[in-house]
mmCIF file of C-alpha atoms in Angstrom:
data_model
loop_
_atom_site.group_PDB
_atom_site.id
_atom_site.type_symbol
_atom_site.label_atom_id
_atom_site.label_comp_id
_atom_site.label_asym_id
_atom_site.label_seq_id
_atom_site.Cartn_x
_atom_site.Cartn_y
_atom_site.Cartn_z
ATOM 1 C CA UNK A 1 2.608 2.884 -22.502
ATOM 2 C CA UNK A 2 4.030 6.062 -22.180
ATOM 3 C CA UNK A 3 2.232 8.690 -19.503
ATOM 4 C CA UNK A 4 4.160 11.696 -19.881
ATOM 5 C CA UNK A 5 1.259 13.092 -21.448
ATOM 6 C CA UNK A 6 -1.208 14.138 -18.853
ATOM 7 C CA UNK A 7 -4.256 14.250 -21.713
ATOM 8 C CA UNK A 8 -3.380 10.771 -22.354
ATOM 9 C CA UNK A 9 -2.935 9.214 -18.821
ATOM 10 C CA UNK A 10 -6.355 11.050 -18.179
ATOM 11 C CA UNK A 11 -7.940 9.350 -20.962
ATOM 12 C CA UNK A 12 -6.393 6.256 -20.169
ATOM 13 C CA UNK A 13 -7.781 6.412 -16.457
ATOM 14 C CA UNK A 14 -11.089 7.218 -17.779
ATOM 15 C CA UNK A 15 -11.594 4.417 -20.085
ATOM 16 C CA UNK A 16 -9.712 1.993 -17.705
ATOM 17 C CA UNK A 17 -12.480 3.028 -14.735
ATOM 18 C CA UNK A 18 -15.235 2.493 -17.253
ATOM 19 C CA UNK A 19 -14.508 -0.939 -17.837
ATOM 20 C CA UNK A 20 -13.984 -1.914 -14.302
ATOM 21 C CA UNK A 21 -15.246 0.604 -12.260
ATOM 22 C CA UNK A 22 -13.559 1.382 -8.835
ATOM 23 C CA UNK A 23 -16.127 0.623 -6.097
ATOM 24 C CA UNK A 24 -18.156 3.685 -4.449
ATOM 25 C CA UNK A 25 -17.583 2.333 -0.582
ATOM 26 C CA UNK A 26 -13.577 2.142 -1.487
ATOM 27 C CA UNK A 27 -13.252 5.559 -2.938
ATOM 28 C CA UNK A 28 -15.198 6.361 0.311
ATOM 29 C CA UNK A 29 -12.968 4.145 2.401
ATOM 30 C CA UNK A 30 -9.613 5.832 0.531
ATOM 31 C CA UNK A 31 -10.882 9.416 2.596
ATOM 32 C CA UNK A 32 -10.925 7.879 5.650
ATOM 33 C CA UNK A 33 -7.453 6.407 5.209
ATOM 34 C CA UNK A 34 -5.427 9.452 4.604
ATOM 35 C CA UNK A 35 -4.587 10.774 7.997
ATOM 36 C CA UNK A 36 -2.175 8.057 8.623
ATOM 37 C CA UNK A 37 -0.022 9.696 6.221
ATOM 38 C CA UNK A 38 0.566 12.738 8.605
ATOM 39 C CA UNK A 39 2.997 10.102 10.290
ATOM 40 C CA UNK A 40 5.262 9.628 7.263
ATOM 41 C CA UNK A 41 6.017 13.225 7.076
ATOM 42 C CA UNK A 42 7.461 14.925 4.357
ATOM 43 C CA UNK A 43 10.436 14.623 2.163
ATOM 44 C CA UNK A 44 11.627 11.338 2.960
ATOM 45 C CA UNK A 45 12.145 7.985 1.112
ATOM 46 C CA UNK A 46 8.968 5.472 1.207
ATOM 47 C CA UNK A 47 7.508 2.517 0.173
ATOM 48 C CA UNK A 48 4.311 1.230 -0.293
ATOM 49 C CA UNK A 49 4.147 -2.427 -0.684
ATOM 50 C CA UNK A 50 0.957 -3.720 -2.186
ATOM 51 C CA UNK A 51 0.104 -0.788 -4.769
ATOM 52 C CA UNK A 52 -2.909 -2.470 -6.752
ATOM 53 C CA UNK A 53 -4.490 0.253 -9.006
ATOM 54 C CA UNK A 54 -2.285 3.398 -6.990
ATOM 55 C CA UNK A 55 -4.767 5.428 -5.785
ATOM 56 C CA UNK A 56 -3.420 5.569 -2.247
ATOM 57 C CA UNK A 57 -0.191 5.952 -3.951
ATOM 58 C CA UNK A 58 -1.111 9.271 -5.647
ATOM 59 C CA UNK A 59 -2.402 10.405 -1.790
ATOM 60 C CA UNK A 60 1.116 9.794 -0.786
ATOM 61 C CA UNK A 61 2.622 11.759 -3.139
ATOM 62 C CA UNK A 62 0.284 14.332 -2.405
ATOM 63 C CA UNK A 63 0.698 14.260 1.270
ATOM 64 C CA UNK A 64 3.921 12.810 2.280
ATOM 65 C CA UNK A 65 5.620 14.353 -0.820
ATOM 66 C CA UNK A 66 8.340 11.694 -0.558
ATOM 67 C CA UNK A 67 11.454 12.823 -2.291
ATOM 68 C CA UNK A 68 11.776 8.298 -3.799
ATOM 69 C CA UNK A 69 8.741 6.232 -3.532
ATOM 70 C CA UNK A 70 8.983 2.177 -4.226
ATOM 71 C CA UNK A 71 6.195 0.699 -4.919
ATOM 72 C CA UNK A 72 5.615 -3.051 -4.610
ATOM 73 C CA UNK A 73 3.029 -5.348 -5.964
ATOM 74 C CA UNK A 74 3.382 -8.579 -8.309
ATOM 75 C CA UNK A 75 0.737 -7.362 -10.491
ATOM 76 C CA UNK A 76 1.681 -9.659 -13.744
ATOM 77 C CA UNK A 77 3.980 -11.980 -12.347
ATOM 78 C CA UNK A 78 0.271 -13.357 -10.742
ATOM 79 C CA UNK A 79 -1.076 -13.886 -14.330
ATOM 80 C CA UNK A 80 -3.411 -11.969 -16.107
ATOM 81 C CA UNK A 81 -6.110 -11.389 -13.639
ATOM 82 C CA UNK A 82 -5.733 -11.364 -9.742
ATOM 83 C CA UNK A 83 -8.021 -14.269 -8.874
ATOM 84 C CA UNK A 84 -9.978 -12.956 -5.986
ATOM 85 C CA UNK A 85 -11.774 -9.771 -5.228
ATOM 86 C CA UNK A 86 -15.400 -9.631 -5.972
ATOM 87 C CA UNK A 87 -16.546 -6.298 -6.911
ATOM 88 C CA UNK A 88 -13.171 -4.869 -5.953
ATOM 89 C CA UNK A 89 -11.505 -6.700 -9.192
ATOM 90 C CA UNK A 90 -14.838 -6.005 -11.048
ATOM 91 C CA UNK A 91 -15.307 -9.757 -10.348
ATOM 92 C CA UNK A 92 -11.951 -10.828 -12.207
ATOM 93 C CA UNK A 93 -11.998 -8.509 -15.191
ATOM 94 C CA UNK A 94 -9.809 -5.790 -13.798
ATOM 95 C CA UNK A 95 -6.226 -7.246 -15.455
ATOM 96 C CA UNK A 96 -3.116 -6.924 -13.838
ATOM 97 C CA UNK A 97 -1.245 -5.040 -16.235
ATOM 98 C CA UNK A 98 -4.422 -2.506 -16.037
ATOM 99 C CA UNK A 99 -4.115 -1.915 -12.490
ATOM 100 C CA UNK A 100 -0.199 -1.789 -12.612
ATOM 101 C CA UNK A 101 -0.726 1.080 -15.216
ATOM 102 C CA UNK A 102 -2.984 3.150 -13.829
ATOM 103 C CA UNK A 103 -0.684 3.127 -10.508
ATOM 104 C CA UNK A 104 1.949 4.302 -13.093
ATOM 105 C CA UNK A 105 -0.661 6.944 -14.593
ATOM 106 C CA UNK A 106 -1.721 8.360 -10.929
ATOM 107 C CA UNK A 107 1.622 8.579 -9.735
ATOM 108 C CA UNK A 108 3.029 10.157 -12.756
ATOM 109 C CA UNK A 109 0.787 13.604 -12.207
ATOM 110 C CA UNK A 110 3.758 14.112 -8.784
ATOM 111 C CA UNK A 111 6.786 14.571 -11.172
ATOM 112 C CA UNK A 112 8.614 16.065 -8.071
ATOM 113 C CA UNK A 113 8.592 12.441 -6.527
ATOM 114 C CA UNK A 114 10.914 9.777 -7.743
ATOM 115 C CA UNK A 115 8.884 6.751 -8.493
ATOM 116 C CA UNK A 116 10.057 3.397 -8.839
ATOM 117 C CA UNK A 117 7.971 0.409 -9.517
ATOM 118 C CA UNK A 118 8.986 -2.923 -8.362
ATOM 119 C CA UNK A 119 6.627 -5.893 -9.643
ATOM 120 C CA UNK A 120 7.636 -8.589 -7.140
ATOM 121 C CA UNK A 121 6.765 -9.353 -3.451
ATOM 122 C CA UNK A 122 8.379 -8.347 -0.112
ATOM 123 C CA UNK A 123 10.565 -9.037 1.271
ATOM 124 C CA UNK A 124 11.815 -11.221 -1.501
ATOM 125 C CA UNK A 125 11.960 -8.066 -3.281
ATOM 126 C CA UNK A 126 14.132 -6.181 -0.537
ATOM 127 C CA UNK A 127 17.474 -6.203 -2.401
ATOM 128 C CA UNK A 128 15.512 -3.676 -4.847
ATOM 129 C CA UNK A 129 14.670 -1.338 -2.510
ATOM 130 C CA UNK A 130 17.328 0.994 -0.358
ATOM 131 C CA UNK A 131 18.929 0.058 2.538
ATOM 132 C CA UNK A 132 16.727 1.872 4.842
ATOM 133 C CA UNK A 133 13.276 3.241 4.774
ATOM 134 C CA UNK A 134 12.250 6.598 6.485
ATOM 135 C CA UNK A 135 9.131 4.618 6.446
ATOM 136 C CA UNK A 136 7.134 1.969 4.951
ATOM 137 C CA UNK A 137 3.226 1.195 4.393
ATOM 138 C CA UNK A 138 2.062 -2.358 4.413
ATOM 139 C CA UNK A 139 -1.313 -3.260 2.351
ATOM 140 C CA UNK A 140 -0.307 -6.820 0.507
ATOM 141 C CA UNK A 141 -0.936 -10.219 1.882
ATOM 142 C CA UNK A 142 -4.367 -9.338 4.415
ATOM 143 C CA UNK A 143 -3.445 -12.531 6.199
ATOM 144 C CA UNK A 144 -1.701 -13.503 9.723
ATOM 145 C CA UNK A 145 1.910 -15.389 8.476
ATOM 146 C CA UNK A 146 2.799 -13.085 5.800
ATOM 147 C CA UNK A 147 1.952 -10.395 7.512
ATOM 148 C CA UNK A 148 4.456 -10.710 10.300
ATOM 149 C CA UNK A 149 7.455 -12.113 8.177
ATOM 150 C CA UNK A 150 7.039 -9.043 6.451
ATOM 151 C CA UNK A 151 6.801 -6.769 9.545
ATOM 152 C CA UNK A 152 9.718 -8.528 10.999
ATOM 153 C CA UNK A 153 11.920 -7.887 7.333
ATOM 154 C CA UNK A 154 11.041 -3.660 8.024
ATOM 155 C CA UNK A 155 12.174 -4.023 11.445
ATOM 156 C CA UNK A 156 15.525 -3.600 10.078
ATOM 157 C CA UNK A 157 14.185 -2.016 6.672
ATOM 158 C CA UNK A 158 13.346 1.163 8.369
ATOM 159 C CA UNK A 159 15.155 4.109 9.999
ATOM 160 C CA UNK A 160 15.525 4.086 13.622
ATOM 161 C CA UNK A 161 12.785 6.587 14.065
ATOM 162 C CA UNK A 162 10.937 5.803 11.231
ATOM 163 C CA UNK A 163 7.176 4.380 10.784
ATOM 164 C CA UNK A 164 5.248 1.383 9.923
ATOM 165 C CA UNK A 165 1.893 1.964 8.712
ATOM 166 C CA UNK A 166 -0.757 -0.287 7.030
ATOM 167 C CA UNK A 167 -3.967 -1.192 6.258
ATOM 168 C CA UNK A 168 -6.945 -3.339 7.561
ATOM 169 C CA UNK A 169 -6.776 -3.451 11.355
ATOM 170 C CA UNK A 170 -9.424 -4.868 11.890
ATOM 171 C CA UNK A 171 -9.909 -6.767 15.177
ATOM 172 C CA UNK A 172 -13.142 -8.481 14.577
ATOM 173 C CA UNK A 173 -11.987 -12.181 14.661
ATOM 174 C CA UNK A 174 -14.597 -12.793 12.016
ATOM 175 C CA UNK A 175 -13.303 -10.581 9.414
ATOM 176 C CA UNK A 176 -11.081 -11.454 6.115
ATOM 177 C CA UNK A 177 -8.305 -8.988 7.880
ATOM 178 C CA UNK A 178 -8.074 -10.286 11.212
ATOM 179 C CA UNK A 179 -5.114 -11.967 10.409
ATOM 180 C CA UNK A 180 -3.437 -8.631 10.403
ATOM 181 C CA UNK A 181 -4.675 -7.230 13.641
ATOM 182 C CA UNK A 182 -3.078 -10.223 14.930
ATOM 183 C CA UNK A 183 0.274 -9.979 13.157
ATOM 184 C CA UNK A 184 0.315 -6.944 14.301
ATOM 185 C CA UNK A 185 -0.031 -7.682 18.064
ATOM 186 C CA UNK A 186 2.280 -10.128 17.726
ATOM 187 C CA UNK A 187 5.058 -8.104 16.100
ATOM 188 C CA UNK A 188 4.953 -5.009 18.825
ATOM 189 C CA UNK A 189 5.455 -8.233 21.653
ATOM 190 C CA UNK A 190 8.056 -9.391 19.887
ATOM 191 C CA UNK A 191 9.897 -6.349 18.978
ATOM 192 C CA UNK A 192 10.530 -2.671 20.038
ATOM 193 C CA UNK A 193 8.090 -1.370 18.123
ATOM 194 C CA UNK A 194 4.447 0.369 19.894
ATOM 195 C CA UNK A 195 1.354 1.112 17.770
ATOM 196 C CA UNK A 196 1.194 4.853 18.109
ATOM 197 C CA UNK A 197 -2.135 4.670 16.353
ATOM 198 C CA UNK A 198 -4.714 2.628 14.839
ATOM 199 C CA UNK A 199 -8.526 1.869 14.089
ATOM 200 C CA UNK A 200 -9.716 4.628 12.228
ATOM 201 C CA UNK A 201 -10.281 4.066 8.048
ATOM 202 C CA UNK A 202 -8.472 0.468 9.247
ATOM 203 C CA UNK A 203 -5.597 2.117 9.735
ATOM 204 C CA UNK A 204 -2.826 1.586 11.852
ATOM 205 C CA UNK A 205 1.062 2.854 12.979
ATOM 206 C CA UNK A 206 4.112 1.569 14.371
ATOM 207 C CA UNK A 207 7.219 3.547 16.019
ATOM 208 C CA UNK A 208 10.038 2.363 17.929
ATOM 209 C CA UNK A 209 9.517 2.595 21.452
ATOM 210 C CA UNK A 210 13.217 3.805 22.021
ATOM 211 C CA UNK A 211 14.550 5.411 18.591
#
């Protein structure tokens, strides 16, 4: 599908929406996420790894203004539908190629940012991406192993003073996304990396203690 046409991408947002609607508490939850972007700052090269249907994508592109942006998700190489999500897949009707398009529609309305998608997972994916990151923004597997093999690939994935950000700190051990909190911990003991910030919107950031 081709979105250089912003009447069409428009039209193909609305119809997409109105077959699986986003949910009202995660376009509320996307507000309270975007002031960990004021840590990317602007002009540099990002990625975002775990895109699903690119709405926090387009508020990086409209806050960080990244000059390249990767952006990493399987989407289709999972199969038609994602398998999980509830209300946040529209209980498995939202496909994959749908959500990997309308991260391709949003995106496309911030010509000024070079966007390349890469349907695969990280870090097998890293090969794809450039050497180093001025920063990177983790929202893909919610859950404790994955999350610090892929925190430990960025380690050398991102600039010496760059950032690590993410979603779903949460550190209620009974939620879905404790696993992360914990990853988390365990990578800034591990590492030389601090968490600068974190909690608000379940957001969080990492920076080298010594850049």
């Amino acid at each position: 599908m081709d979105f250089s046409d912003k009447s069409e991408r428009l039209q193909f947002l609305k119809e997409s929406e109105a077959r699986c609607p986003i949910p009202n508490w995660d376009k509320e939850r996307l507000a309270r996420r975007r002031w960990v972007l004021k840590h990317a700052g602007t002009g540099g090269v990002g990625a975002e790894i775990g895109v699903f249907r690119g709405q926090f994508s387009a508020l990086i592109c409209e806050i960080a203004k990244p000059r390249a942006l990767y952006l990493v998700d399987p989407w289709t190489t999972l199969g038609e539908t994602f398998g999980w999500g509830k209300e946040y897949t529209s209980f498995d009707k939202l496909t994959t190629l749908s959500a990997r398009q309308e991260a391709q529609a949003r995106v496309a309305d911030f010509p000024e940012v070079t966007c390349h998608m890469i349907e695969a997972t990280y870090p097998a994916c890293q090969d794809r991406l450039p050497d180093q990151l001025d920063w990177a923004y983790l929202d893909a597997s919610h859950k404790y192993e994955p999350t610090l093999n892929e925190l430990r690939h960025l380690d050398s994935h991102v600039t010496p003073d760059g950032v690590i950000m993410g979603d779903d700190w949460d550190p209620n051990p009974e939620s879905a996304h404790y696993g992360v909190f914990l990853a988390v911990q365990q990578f800034v003991r591990e590492s030389a990396w601090e968490i600068v910030a974190a909690g608000h919107g379940r957001q969080w950031v990492l920076r080298r203690r010594n850049p």
